[in-house]
């Protein structure tokens, strides 16, 4: 899922530094508010690009779960609630798993 986040004025450099730090980590552990479970955001974080005061990023959806844009905001030191009006979902890519792709037409005659 692709998103773009408008970074508050004057915070782009700080967000760029935090993003670099996050990308360098082996794990990006966050605690989910609803269930208190600790989740590693790193496997879900795809491409990231900071350009002209906007953060463009992709969060992967996997069988075991996904990351949430609010969680990335929090990991970057941004208030997720304040960022909600600045966040836009751009597109969702749907991919058929290899096991489904490879079975097309099998068993039919």
PDB file of C-alpha atoms in Angstrom:
ATOM      1  CA  UNK A   1       0.000   0.000   0.000  1.00  0.00           C
ATOM      2  CA  UNK A   2       1.500   3.354  -1.041  1.00  0.00           C
ATOM      3  CA  UNK A   3       1.121   6.518   1.024  1.00  0.00           C
ATOM      4  CA  UNK A   4       2.293  10.118   1.033  1.00  0.00           C
ATOM      5  CA  UNK A   5       2.612  12.161   4.216  1.00  0.00           C
ATOM      6  CA  UNK A   6       2.948  15.935   4.242  1.00  0.00           C
ATOM      7  CA  UNK A   7       5.657  16.704   6.802  1.00  0.00           C
ATOM      8  CA  UNK A   8       4.965  19.716   9.037  1.00  0.00           C
ATOM      9  CA  UNK A   9       6.931  22.807   8.075  1.00  0.00           C
ATOM     10  CA  UNK A  10      10.385  22.911   9.634  1.00  0.00           C
ATOM     11  CA  UNK A  11      10.482  19.187  10.486  1.00  0.00           C
ATOM     12  CA  UNK A  12      11.775  17.707   7.213  1.00  0.00           C
ATOM     13  CA  UNK A  13      15.423  17.542   8.320  1.00  0.00           C
ATOM     14  CA  UNK A  14      14.539  15.909  11.627  1.00  0.00           C
ATOM     15  CA  UNK A  15      12.279  13.381   9.891  1.00  0.00           C
ATOM     16  CA  UNK A  16      15.030  12.649   7.337  1.00  0.00           C
ATOM     17  CA  UNK A  17      17.485  11.869  10.155  1.00  0.00           C
ATOM     18  CA  UNK A  18      14.986   9.665  11.973  1.00  0.00           C
ATOM     19  CA  UNK A  19      14.094   7.863   8.753  1.00  0.00           C
ATOM     20  CA  UNK A  20      17.777   7.124   8.095  1.00  0.00           C
ATOM     21  CA  UNK A  21      18.122   5.803  11.651  1.00  0.00           C
ATOM     22  CA  UNK A  22      15.030   3.614  11.283  1.00  0.00           C
ATOM     23  CA  UNK A  23      16.174   2.154   7.968  1.00  0.00           C
ATOM     24  CA  UNK A  24      19.553   1.258   9.528  1.00  0.00           C
ATOM     25  CA  UNK A  25      18.000  -0.704  12.408  1.00  0.00           C
ATOM     26  CA  UNK A  26      17.585  -4.463  12.313  1.00  0.00           C
ATOM     27  CA  UNK A  27      14.160  -4.129  13.930  1.00  0.00           C
ATOM     28  CA  UNK A  28      11.627  -1.326  14.340  1.00  0.00           C
ATOM     29  CA  UNK A  29       9.641  -2.462  17.358  1.00  0.00           C
ATOM     30  CA  UNK A  30       6.357  -0.764  18.130  1.00  0.00           C
ATOM     31  CA  UNK A  31       3.676  -1.597  20.687  1.00  0.00           C
ATOM     32  CA  UNK A  32       0.147  -1.821  19.319  1.00  0.00           C
ATOM     33  CA  UNK A  33      -2.246   0.197  21.463  1.00  0.00           C
ATOM     34  CA  UNK A  34      -5.264  -2.045  21.097  1.00  0.00           C
ATOM     35  CA  UNK A  35      -3.715  -5.311  22.228  1.00  0.00           C
ATOM     36  CA  UNK A  36      -0.371  -4.221  23.707  1.00  0.00           C
ATOM     37  CA  UNK A  37       1.459  -6.607  21.371  1.00  0.00           C
ATOM     38  CA  UNK A  38       4.988  -5.744  20.228  1.00  0.00           C
ATOM     39  CA  UNK A  39       5.373  -5.819  16.442  1.00  0.00           C
ATOM     40  CA  UNK A  40       8.443  -5.387  14.230  1.00  0.00           C
ATOM     41  CA  UNK A  41       7.535  -2.786  11.602  1.00  0.00           C
ATOM     42  CA  UNK A  42      10.734  -3.390   9.583  1.00  0.00           C
ATOM     43  CA  UNK A  43       9.488  -6.324   7.412  1.00  0.00           C
ATOM     44  CA  UNK A  44       6.448  -4.284   6.381  1.00  0.00           C
ATOM     45  CA  UNK A  45       8.309  -1.092   5.475  1.00  0.00           C
ATOM     46  CA  UNK A  46       9.020  -0.924   1.758  1.00  0.00           C
ATOM     47  CA  UNK A  47      10.347   1.989  -0.260  1.00  0.00           C
ATOM     48  CA  UNK A  48      10.666   5.373   1.415  1.00  0.00           C
ATOM     49  CA  UNK A  49      11.474   8.729  -0.153  1.00  0.00           C
ATOM     50  CA  UNK A  50      11.511  12.183   1.387  1.00  0.00           C
ATOM     51  CA  UNK A  51      11.035  14.876  -1.239  1.00  0.00           C
ATOM     52  CA  UNK A  52       9.893  18.513  -1.036  1.00  0.00           C
ATOM     53  CA  UNK A  53       8.385  18.207   2.431  1.00  0.00           C
ATOM     54  CA  UNK A  54       6.589  14.960   1.689  1.00  0.00           C
ATOM     55  CA  UNK A  55       7.372  11.424   2.770  1.00  0.00           C
ATOM     56  CA  UNK A  56       6.399   8.807   0.187  1.00  0.00           C
ATOM     57  CA  UNK A  57       6.348   5.277   1.582  1.00  0.00           C
ATOM     58  CA  UNK A  58       5.078   1.761   1.013  1.00  0.00           C
ATOM     59  CA  UNK A  59       3.801  -0.629   3.668  1.00  0.00           C
ATOM     60  CA  UNK A  60       3.631  -4.283   2.637  1.00  0.00           C
ATOM     61  CA  UNK A  61       0.688  -6.495   3.508  1.00  0.00           C
ATOM     62  CA  UNK A  62       1.835 -10.000   4.362  1.00  0.00           C
ATOM     63  CA  UNK A  63      -0.054 -13.119   5.489  1.00  0.00           C
ATOM     64  CA  UNK A  64       1.110 -12.486   9.072  1.00  0.00           C
ATOM     65  CA  UNK A  65      -0.012  -8.847   9.078  1.00  0.00           C
ATOM     66  CA  UNK A  66       0.929  -5.337   8.009  1.00  0.00           C
ATOM     67  CA  UNK A  67       2.283  -2.098   9.348  1.00  0.00           C
ATOM     68  CA  UNK A  68       0.064   0.913   9.832  1.00  0.00           C
ATOM     69  CA  UNK A  69       0.933   4.417   8.645  1.00  0.00           C
ATOM     70  CA  UNK A  70       0.229   5.772  12.142  1.00  0.00           C
ATOM     71  CA  UNK A  71       2.868   3.394  13.511  1.00  0.00           C
ATOM     72  CA  UNK A  72       5.464   4.725  11.094  1.00  0.00           C
ATOM     73  CA  UNK A  73       4.547   8.296  12.093  1.00  0.00           C
ATOM     74  CA  UNK A  74       5.059   7.424  15.761  1.00  0.00           C
ATOM     75  CA  UNK A  75       8.381   5.700  15.005  1.00  0.00           C
ATOM     76  CA  UNK A  76       9.496   8.911  13.266  1.00  0.00           C
ATOM     77  CA  UNK A  77       8.591  10.976  16.332  1.00  0.00           C
ATOM     78  CA  UNK A  78       5.485  12.500  14.747  1.00  0.00           C
ATOM     79  CA  UNK A  79       2.114  12.622  16.502  1.00  0.00           C
ATOM     80  CA  UNK A  80      -0.023  10.066  14.619  1.00  0.00           C
ATOM     81  CA  UNK A  81      -3.281  11.870  15.435  1.00  0.00           C
ATOM     82  CA  UNK A  82      -1.952  15.214  14.191  1.00  0.00           C
ATOM     83  CA  UNK A  83      -0.598  13.539  11.035  1.00  0.00           C
ATOM     84  CA  UNK A  84      -3.903  11.899  10.036  1.00  0.00           C
ATOM     85  CA  UNK A  85      -5.147  14.892   7.947  1.00  0.00           C
ATOM     86  CA  UNK A  86      -1.695  15.095   6.305  1.00  0.00           C
ATOM     87  CA  UNK A  87      -1.689  11.426   5.248  1.00  0.00           C
ATOM     88  CA  UNK A  88      -3.052  10.152   1.951  1.00  0.00           C
ATOM     89  CA  UNK A  89      -3.295   6.575   0.696  1.00  0.00           C
ATOM     90  CA  UNK A  90      -2.265   6.625  -2.962  1.00  0.00           C
ATOM     91  CA  UNK A  91      -2.827   3.063  -4.143  1.00  0.00           C
ATOM     92  CA  UNK A  92      -3.109  -0.526  -3.106  1.00  0.00           C
ATOM     93  CA  UNK A  93      -1.324  -3.158  -5.181  1.00  0.00           C
ATOM     94  CA  UNK A  94      -2.821  -6.623  -5.118  1.00  0.00           C
ATOM     95  CA  UNK A  95      -0.574  -9.561  -5.957  1.00  0.00           C
ATOM     96  CA  UNK A  96      -1.726 -13.120  -6.295  1.00  0.00           C
ATOM     97  CA  UNK A  97       0.501 -15.488  -4.253  1.00  0.00           C
ATOM     98  CA  UNK A  98       2.766 -17.794  -6.273  1.00  0.00           C
ATOM     99  CA  UNK A  99       0.880 -20.853  -5.013  1.00  0.00           C
ATOM    100  CA  UNK A 100      -2.329 -19.492  -6.546  1.00  0.00           C
ATOM    101  CA  UNK A 101      -0.669 -18.282  -9.761  1.00  0.00           C
ATOM    102  CA  UNK A 102       0.928 -21.674 -10.377  1.00  0.00           C
ATOM    103  CA  UNK A 103      -2.289 -23.620  -9.894  1.00  0.00           C
ATOM    104  CA  UNK A 104      -4.282 -21.869 -12.604  1.00  0.00           C
ATOM    105  CA  UNK A 105      -6.057 -24.346 -14.789  1.00  0.00           C
ATOM    106  CA  UNK A 106      -4.843 -27.443 -12.944  1.00  0.00           C
ATOM    107  CA  UNK A 107      -7.411 -30.078 -12.227  1.00  0.00           C
ATOM    108  CA  UNK A 108      -9.735 -28.864 -14.984  1.00  0.00           C
ATOM    109  CA  UNK A 109     -10.338 -30.710 -18.201  1.00  0.00           C
TER     110      UNK A 109
END
